[in-house]
Structure formats: C-alpha cells, structure tokens
Amino acid sequence: MTEVRVLVIEDEEPLADSIKYNLELEGYQVEVAHGGNAGLRKFKEQEPSLVLLDVMLPEISGLDLCRMMRAESDVPIIMITARDSEADKVAGLELGADDYVTKPFSMRELLARVRANLRRLGMESGIFDLDQELLEGGPVRLDVGRHEVTVDGDPVQLRPREFELLVAFLRNQGMLMTRDRLISEVWGMDYFGDTKTLDVHIKRVRKKIEPDPKQPRYLVTVRGLGYKYVDD
Ligand code: CA
C-alpha cells in the first residue's frame, strides 16, 4: 500500500495537533507546519499527497501559498477558512484549491473531505488507463484514457476535477445533471460540502471550453435544477 502524506499548514497549534492525531489514526503520514515559510519549505521537501491549508497564516498568507503550490503541483489542496469569510472561500477555489472546510468543523467532516479529495489519486494511478473511451460534444473532444482534451482542435489543460466533470457531462449529453448528481459523481457520495465548490468548478470548465464563458452555449444552466451539456 502506498504511503499517503498529508501536510497540515495551520498556526493554531491545538487545532493542528488534533488534525494530525485524527489523520494518523486513519493511517496517514502527517507533517505539520505552523507558519507560511515552514509550510512552503515542507511542501517542497515532502511532496505531500494532499495539503490542508489555513487561510490566515503568519509570514505568507494561505491564499499566496495556494497560488505558489499550484504553480508547481497538482496536489489536492483543501483550504481551511474562517466561518464568515465567503470571499476567502471563493478566492481559494479560484486560485486552484480543490475544496475548503469552514472553522469550526468536525473531525468527521474533515476526514470525509480528505478521503473524497484523495479519491482522484487512485484514478491517476492507472485505473482508467485501459479506458479507450473517446467523447465528443460541441467543440470538445475528450480522450478518457489519455486524459487529453481539445477544444476546436487546440489542446486544453484541465485540472482533475474539471476533467471528471466534463466526462460526466459528455457521457450524459442533453440530460439534466442535478447538482447532487454531479457532486456525487465527481466528489463522491460522502461529500457533504455546499455547492459553491461545484459552481466554481463549472465556471472554470466554462472558461476553458466556451467561446463566451459569460453566455455558455454548451455547458448551460438549468435554472434551479442544475446543468446540462448541449451540442447545438
Ligand atoms: Ca490561522
């Protein structure tokens, strides 16, 4: 079994200790950093499988760290945000974080998020390699096995969750995809976050595939229900 290394960057020491304790009970290897500088150094040394990143940190803010880590790695990043800071959640997701938890959170919730965000590591390790599926819709052509996407013939880089979303849409063209269904297909049944994460990912996919992301032609909203992929 491969070792799963989690890096926890959190300056509240009791919280960091409690997270470490609970993650270790689940069998993860855990490193803790209490500030931005140590966090960045450990990130580079340790090459973690997943990062839990507090937004409010001494030395380097969590948002800046998120941007720096994302510039060199695809590692899943879960932001830890303060309860009232909607702006931080969205900013974190837009900088490339995969998910967030809001303080105060239960350890059960945190562990569920960690598991859900590690699921895609299994996918990268080759479960999908035998999949010869080619999907097409509108300007998009997607090769599931090769993990390649083109839009009007030009290669486009999608992050893992964006890719999984697009696969779900292309496999179900013309059908209503409710938010619940998308979340359970892409993030897993045990995900119990809100739908902001989904909406930010939809926005990112639109930016990459739509001629005019503000007026989507392919990945359209079905008001009050969810989304639908149409090939016009
Ligand atoms: Ca903090």
mmCIF file of C-alpha atoms and ligand atoms in Angstrom:
data_model
loop_
_atom_site.group_PDB
_atom_site.id
_atom_site.type_symbol
_atom_site.label_atom_id
_atom_site.label_comp_id
_atom_site.label_asym_id
_atom_site.label_seq_id
_atom_site.Cartn_x
_atom_site.Cartn_y
_atom_site.Cartn_z
ATOM 1 C CA MET A 1 0.000 0.000 0.000
ATOM 2 C CA THR A 2 1.318 3.436 -0.916
ATOM 3 C CA GLU A 3 2.013 5.903 1.807
ATOM 4 C CA VAL A 4 -0.318 8.896 1.836
ATOM 5 C CA ARG A 5 1.395 12.014 3.149
ATOM 6 C CA VAL A 6 -0.701 14.918 4.354
ATOM 7 C CA LEU A 7 0.821 18.332 5.028
ATOM 8 C CA VAL A 8 -1.139 20.423 7.535
ATOM 9 C CA ILE A 9 -0.311 24.148 7.467
ATOM 10 C CA GLU A 10 -2.141 25.682 10.418
ATOM 11 C CA ASP A 11 -0.846 28.145 13.024
ATOM 12 C CA GLU A 12 -3.363 27.268 15.769
ATOM 13 C CA GLU A 13 -1.297 24.593 17.446
ATOM 14 C CA PRO A 14 -4.088 22.756 19.325
ATOM 15 C CA LEU A 15 -6.118 22.519 16.117
ATOM 16 C CA ALA A 16 -3.075 21.399 14.122
ATOM 17 C CA ASP A 17 -2.300 18.750 16.759
ATOM 18 C CA SER A 18 -5.855 17.483 16.758
ATOM 19 C CA ILE A 19 -5.918 17.243 12.955
ATOM 20 C CA LYS A 20 -2.592 15.398 12.985
ATOM 21 C CA TYR A 21 -3.800 12.973 15.646
ATOM 22 C CA ASN A 22 -7.014 12.164 13.779
ATOM 23 C CA LEU A 23 -5.328 11.791 10.396
ATOM 24 C CA GLU A 24 -2.714 9.476 11.890
ATOM 25 C CA LEU A 25 -5.467 7.299 13.341
ATOM 26 C CA GLU A 26 -6.684 6.881 9.756
ATOM 27 C CA GLY A 27 -3.245 5.717 8.693
ATOM 28 C CA TYR A 28 -1.980 8.871 7.013
ATOM 29 C CA GLN A 29 1.557 10.183 7.431
ATOM 30 C CA VAL A 30 1.233 13.729 8.721
ATOM 31 C CA GLU A 31 3.595 16.707 8.756
ATOM 32 C CA VAL A 32 2.595 19.951 10.445
ATOM 33 C CA ALA A 33 3.823 23.492 9.761
ATOM 34 C CA HIS A 34 2.735 26.431 11.911
ATOM 35 C CA GLY A 35 3.607 29.234 9.516
ATOM 36 C CA GLY A 36 3.820 30.081 5.845
ATOM 37 C CA ASN A 37 7.595 29.783 5.478
ATOM 38 C CA ALA A 38 7.791 26.380 7.143
ATOM 39 C CA GLY A 39 4.735 25.307 5.158
ATOM 40 C CA LEU A 40 6.352 26.165 1.852
ATOM 41 C CA ARG A 41 9.628 24.506 2.827
ATOM 42 C CA LYS A 42 7.905 21.288 3.931
ATOM 43 C CA PHE A 43 5.771 21.313 0.799
ATOM 44 C CA LYS A 44 8.916 21.320 -1.328
ATOM 45 C CA GLU A 45 10.778 18.735 0.760
ATOM 46 C CA GLN A 46 7.939 16.352 1.385
ATOM 47 C CA GLU A 47 5.933 16.386 -1.858
ATOM 48 C CA PRO A 48 2.715 15.656 0.053
ATOM 49 C CA SER A 49 -0.237 13.698 -1.373
ATOM 50 C CA LEU A 50 -2.631 16.326 -0.022
ATOM 51 C CA VAL A 51 -2.353 19.722 1.679
ATOM 52 C CA LEU A 52 -4.634 21.170 4.351
ATOM 53 C CA LEU A 53 -4.027 24.893 4.263
ATOM 54 C CA ASP A 54 -5.264 27.531 6.686
ATOM 55 C CA VAL A 55 -6.051 30.874 5.027
ATOM 56 C CA MET A 56 -4.967 33.112 7.917
ATOM 57 C CA LEU A 57 -1.301 32.321 8.493
ATOM 58 C CA PRO A 58 1.736 34.233 9.710
ATOM 59 C CA GLU A 59 4.510 35.107 7.190
ATOM 60 C CA ILE A 60 2.802 34.039 3.968
ATOM 61 C CA SER A 61 -0.991 34.032 3.644
ATOM 62 C CA GLY A 62 -2.758 30.786 2.813
ATOM 63 C CA LEU A 63 -4.015 32.277 -0.440
ATOM 64 C CA ASP A 64 -0.486 33.206 -1.549
ATOM 65 C CA LEU A 65 0.761 29.764 -0.551
ATOM 66 C CA CYS A 66 -2.055 28.171 -2.519
ATOM 67 C CA ARG A 67 -1.029 30.112 -5.607
ATOM 68 C CA MET A 68 2.644 29.151 -5.163
ATOM 69 C CA MET A 69 1.924 25.476 -4.613
ATOM 70 C CA ARG A 70 -0.489 25.325 -7.508
ATOM 71 C CA ALA A 71 2.133 26.858 -9.794
ATOM 72 C CA GLU A 72 4.294 23.784 -9.352
ATOM 73 C CA SER A 73 1.984 20.945 -8.393
ATOM 74 C CA ASP A 74 -1.388 19.336 -8.948
ATOM 75 C CA VAL A 75 -1.619 18.152 -5.339
ATOM 76 C CA PRO A 76 -5.136 18.324 -3.841
ATOM 77 C CA ILE A 77 -5.384 21.432 -1.634
ATOM 78 C CA ILE A 78 -8.134 21.839 0.961
ATOM 79 C CA MET A 79 -8.364 25.351 2.382
ATOM 80 C CA ILE A 80 -9.342 25.915 5.996
ATOM 81 C CA THR A 81 -11.334 29.141 6.162
ATOM 82 C CA ALA A 82 -12.929 31.236 8.864
ATOM 83 C CA ARG A 83 -16.665 30.928 9.215
ATOM 84 C CA ASP A 84 -17.584 34.352 7.921
ATOM 85 C CA SER A 85 -15.224 34.656 5.054
ATOM 86 C CA GLU A 86 -17.129 33.880 1.859
ATOM 87 C CA ALA A 87 -14.548 35.899 -0.069
ATOM 88 C CA ASP A 88 -11.703 33.635 1.101
ATOM 89 C CA LYS A 89 -13.532 30.502 0.027
ATOM 90 C CA VAL A 90 -14.108 31.745 -3.486
ATOM 91 C CA ALA A 91 -10.623 33.273 -3.732
ATOM 92 C CA GLY A 92 -9.067 29.982 -2.648
ATOM 93 C CA LEU A 93 -11.049 27.950 -5.161
ATOM 94 C CA GLU A 94 -10.238 30.408 -7.923
ATOM 95 C CA LEU A 95 -6.533 30.151 -7.118
ATOM 96 C CA GLY A 96 -6.790 26.423 -7.679
ATOM 97 C CA ALA A 97 -7.734 24.944 -4.308
ATOM 98 C CA ASP A 98 -9.883 21.828 -4.687
ATOM 99 C CA ASP A 99 -12.075 22.258 -1.667
ATOM 100 C CA TYR A 100 -12.436 24.024 1.658
ATOM 101 C CA VAL A 101 -13.671 23.411 5.175
ATOM 102 C CA THR A 102 -15.016 26.159 7.390
ATOM 103 C CA LYS A 103 -13.996 26.566 11.027
ATOM 104 C CA PRO A 104 -15.316 25.166 13.281
ATOM 105 C CA PHE A 105 -15.546 21.770 11.573
ATOM 106 C CA SER A 106 -15.867 18.284 12.986
ATOM 107 C CA MET A 107 -13.036 15.806 12.524
ATOM 108 C CA ARG A 108 -15.543 13.516 10.847
ATOM 109 C CA GLU A 109 -16.251 16.168 8.233
ATOM 110 C CA LEU A 110 -12.562 16.885 7.724
ATOM 111 C CA LEU A 111 -11.724 13.198 7.258
ATOM 112 C CA ALA A 112 -14.555 12.825 4.735
ATOM 113 C CA ARG A 113 -13.163 15.747 2.738
ATOM 114 C CA VAL A 114 -9.655 14.343 2.853
ATOM 115 C CA ARG A 115 -10.870 10.951 1.625
ATOM 116 C CA ALA A 116 -13.003 12.493 -1.129
ATOM 117 C CA ASN A 117 -10.067 14.582 -2.343
ATOM 118 C CA LEU A 118 -7.704 11.616 -2.336
ATOM 119 C CA ARG A 119 -10.036 9.532 -4.477
ATOM 120 C CA ARG A 120 -8.603 11.012 -7.616
ATOM 121 C CA LEU A 121 -5.125 9.759 -6.746
ATOM 122 C CA GLY A 122 -6.490 6.270 -7.347
ATOM 123 C CA MET A 123 -7.640 7.424 -10.734
ATOM 124 C CA GLU A 124 -4.202 8.783 -11.599
ATOM 125 C CA SER A 125 -2.526 5.570 -10.644
ATOM 126 C CA GLY A 126 -3.956 3.910 -13.697
ATOM 127 C CA ILE A 127 -7.428 2.541 -13.036
ATOM 128 C CA PHE A 128 -8.597 4.470 -16.096
ATOM 129 C CA ASP A 129 -5.629 3.569 -18.299
ATOM 130 C CA LEU A 130 -7.462 0.798 -20.120
ATOM 131 C CA ASP A 131 -10.320 3.098 -20.926
ATOM 132 C CA GLN A 132 -10.366 3.742 -24.662
ATOM 133 C CA GLU A 133 -13.398 5.959 -24.455
ATOM 134 C CA LEU A 134 -13.497 8.994 -26.769
ATOM 135 C CA LEU A 135 -16.138 11.597 -26.028
ATOM 136 C CA GLU A 136 -17.266 14.464 -28.236
ATOM 137 C CA GLY A 137 -19.696 17.309 -27.872
ATOM 138 C CA GLY A 138 -19.735 20.753 -29.465
ATOM 139 C CA PRO A 139 -16.131 21.936 -29.898
ATOM 140 C CA VAL A 140 -14.840 19.492 -27.261
ATOM 141 C CA ARG A 141 -13.076 16.205 -27.909
ATOM 142 C CA LEU A 142 -12.027 14.230 -24.870
ATOM 143 C CA ASP A 143 -9.882 11.101 -24.647
ATOM 144 C CA VAL A 144 -10.624 9.490 -21.291
ATOM 145 C CA GLY A 145 -7.691 7.072 -21.224
ATOM 146 C CA ARG A 146 -5.083 9.574 -22.383
ATOM 147 C CA HIS A 147 -6.558 12.293 -20.200
ATOM 148 C CA GLU A 148 -6.497 14.715 -23.126
ATOM 149 C CA VAL A 149 -8.958 17.399 -24.119
ATOM 150 C CA THR A 150 -9.091 19.584 -27.183
ATOM 151 C CA VAL A 151 -11.406 22.500 -27.926
ATOM 152 C CA ASP A 152 -11.717 23.229 -31.651
ATOM 153 C CA GLY A 153 -8.624 21.092 -32.096
ATOM 154 C CA ASP A 154 -6.477 23.010 -29.607
ATOM 155 C CA PRO A 155 -5.236 21.145 -26.521
ATOM 156 C CA VAL A 156 -6.652 22.429 -23.234
ATOM 157 C CA GLN A 157 -5.313 21.655 -19.765
ATOM 158 C CA LEU A 158 -7.997 20.632 -17.280
ATOM 159 C CA ARG A 159 -7.446 20.027 -13.594
ATOM 160 C CA PRO A 160 -8.543 16.552 -12.419
ATOM 161 C CA ARG A 161 -11.920 17.606 -11.049
ATOM 162 C CA GLU A 162 -12.659 19.736 -14.109
ATOM 163 C CA PHE A 163 -11.827 16.739 -16.272
ATOM 164 C CA GLU A 164 -14.130 14.452 -14.307
ATOM 165 C CA LEU A 165 -16.942 16.995 -14.546
ATOM 166 C CA LEU A 166 -16.534 17.245 -18.296
ATOM 167 C CA VAL A 167 -16.534 13.441 -18.622
ATOM 168 C CA ALA A 168 -19.798 13.288 -16.648
ATOM 169 C CA PHE A 169 -21.366 15.923 -18.901
ATOM 170 C CA LEU A 170 -20.187 14.407 -22.181
ATOM 171 C CA ARG A 171 -21.416 10.953 -21.188
ATOM 172 C CA ASN A 172 -24.851 12.404 -20.478
ATOM 173 C CA GLN A 173 -25.325 14.934 -23.251
ATOM 174 C CA GLY A 174 -28.694 16.634 -23.404
ATOM 175 C CA MET A 175 -29.658 15.302 -19.986
ATOM 176 C CA LEU A 176 -30.263 17.338 -16.882
ATOM 177 C CA MET A 177 -27.418 16.857 -14.399
ATOM 178 C CA THR A 178 -28.602 17.883 -10.968
ATOM 179 C CA ARG A 179 -26.122 19.444 -8.572
ATOM 180 C CA ASP A 180 -26.453 16.447 -6.259
ATOM 181 C CA ARG A 181 -25.677 14.022 -9.030
ATOM 182 C CA LEU A 182 -22.646 15.994 -10.215
ATOM 183 C CA ILE A 183 -21.301 16.280 -6.690
ATOM 184 C CA SER A 184 -21.751 12.600 -6.001
ATOM 185 C CA GLU A 185 -20.185 11.577 -9.346
ATOM 186 C CA VAL A 186 -17.198 13.872 -9.094
ATOM 187 C CA TRP A 187 -16.614 14.323 -5.362
ATOM 188 C CA GLY A 188 -18.147 11.103 -4.047
ATOM 189 C CA MET A 189 -21.204 10.129 -2.047
ATOM 190 C CA ASP A 190 -19.632 11.025 1.250
ATOM 191 C CA TYR A 191 -19.094 14.641 0.278
ATOM 192 C CA PHE A 192 -21.111 16.985 2.392
ATOM 193 C CA GLY A 193 -19.890 20.406 1.482
ATOM 194 C CA ASP A 194 -22.092 23.063 -0.051
ATOM 195 C CA THR A 195 -22.463 23.599 -3.770
ATOM 196 C CA LYS A 196 -20.127 26.586 -4.097
ATOM 197 C CA THR A 197 -17.278 24.220 -4.894
ATOM 198 C CA LEU A 198 -19.281 22.792 -7.778
ATOM 199 C CA ASP A 199 -20.207 26.226 -9.104
ATOM 200 C CA VAL A 200 -16.595 27.414 -9.120
ATOM 201 C CA HIS A 201 -15.519 24.271 -10.987
ATOM 202 C CA ILE A 202 -18.302 24.755 -13.557
ATOM 203 C CA LYS A 203 -17.090 28.319 -14.040
ATOM 204 C CA ARG A 204 -13.526 27.109 -14.608
ATOM 205 C CA VAL A 205 -14.636 24.489 -17.143
ATOM 206 C CA ARG A 206 -16.674 27.108 -18.983
ATOM 207 C CA LYS A 207 -13.649 29.400 -19.184
ATOM 208 C CA LYS A 208 -11.751 26.629 -20.901
ATOM 209 C CA ILE A 209 -14.359 25.332 -23.338
ATOM 210 C CA GLU A 210 -16.867 28.083 -24.063
ATOM 211 C CA PRO A 211 -16.326 30.700 -26.790
ATOM 212 C CA ASP A 212 -18.006 33.187 -24.439
ATOM 213 C CA PRO A 213 -17.952 31.854 -20.845
ATOM 214 C CA LYS A 214 -20.421 34.532 -19.725
ATOM 215 C CA GLN A 215 -23.001 33.253 -22.214
ATOM 216 C CA PRO A 216 -22.464 29.498 -22.227
ATOM 217 C CA ARG A 217 -23.605 27.688 -25.344
ATOM 218 C CA TYR A 218 -22.635 24.127 -24.404
ATOM 219 C CA LEU A 219 -22.468 23.839 -20.634
ATOM 220 C CA VAL A 220 -25.744 25.541 -19.826
ATOM 221 C CA THR A 221 -27.508 26.244 -16.533
ATOM 222 C CA VAL A 222 -30.926 24.713 -15.927
ATOM 223 C CA ARG A 223 -32.258 27.273 -13.522
ATOM 224 C CA GLY A 224 -32.968 25.965 -10.048
ATOM 225 C CA LEU A 225 -32.068 22.377 -11.007
ATOM 226 C CA GLY A 226 -28.532 22.006 -12.232
ATOM 227 C CA TYR A 227 -26.684 21.944 -15.527
ATOM 228 C CA LYS A 228 -26.873 20.328 -18.936
ATOM 229 C CA TYR A 229 -24.392 19.785 -21.761
ATOM 230 C CA VAL A 230 -25.885 20.509 -25.184
ATOM 231 C CA ASP A 231 -24.350 20.117 -28.634
ATOM 232 C CA ASP A 232 -26.024 22.792 -30.719
HETATM 233 CA CA CA B 1 -4.826 30.750 11.353
#
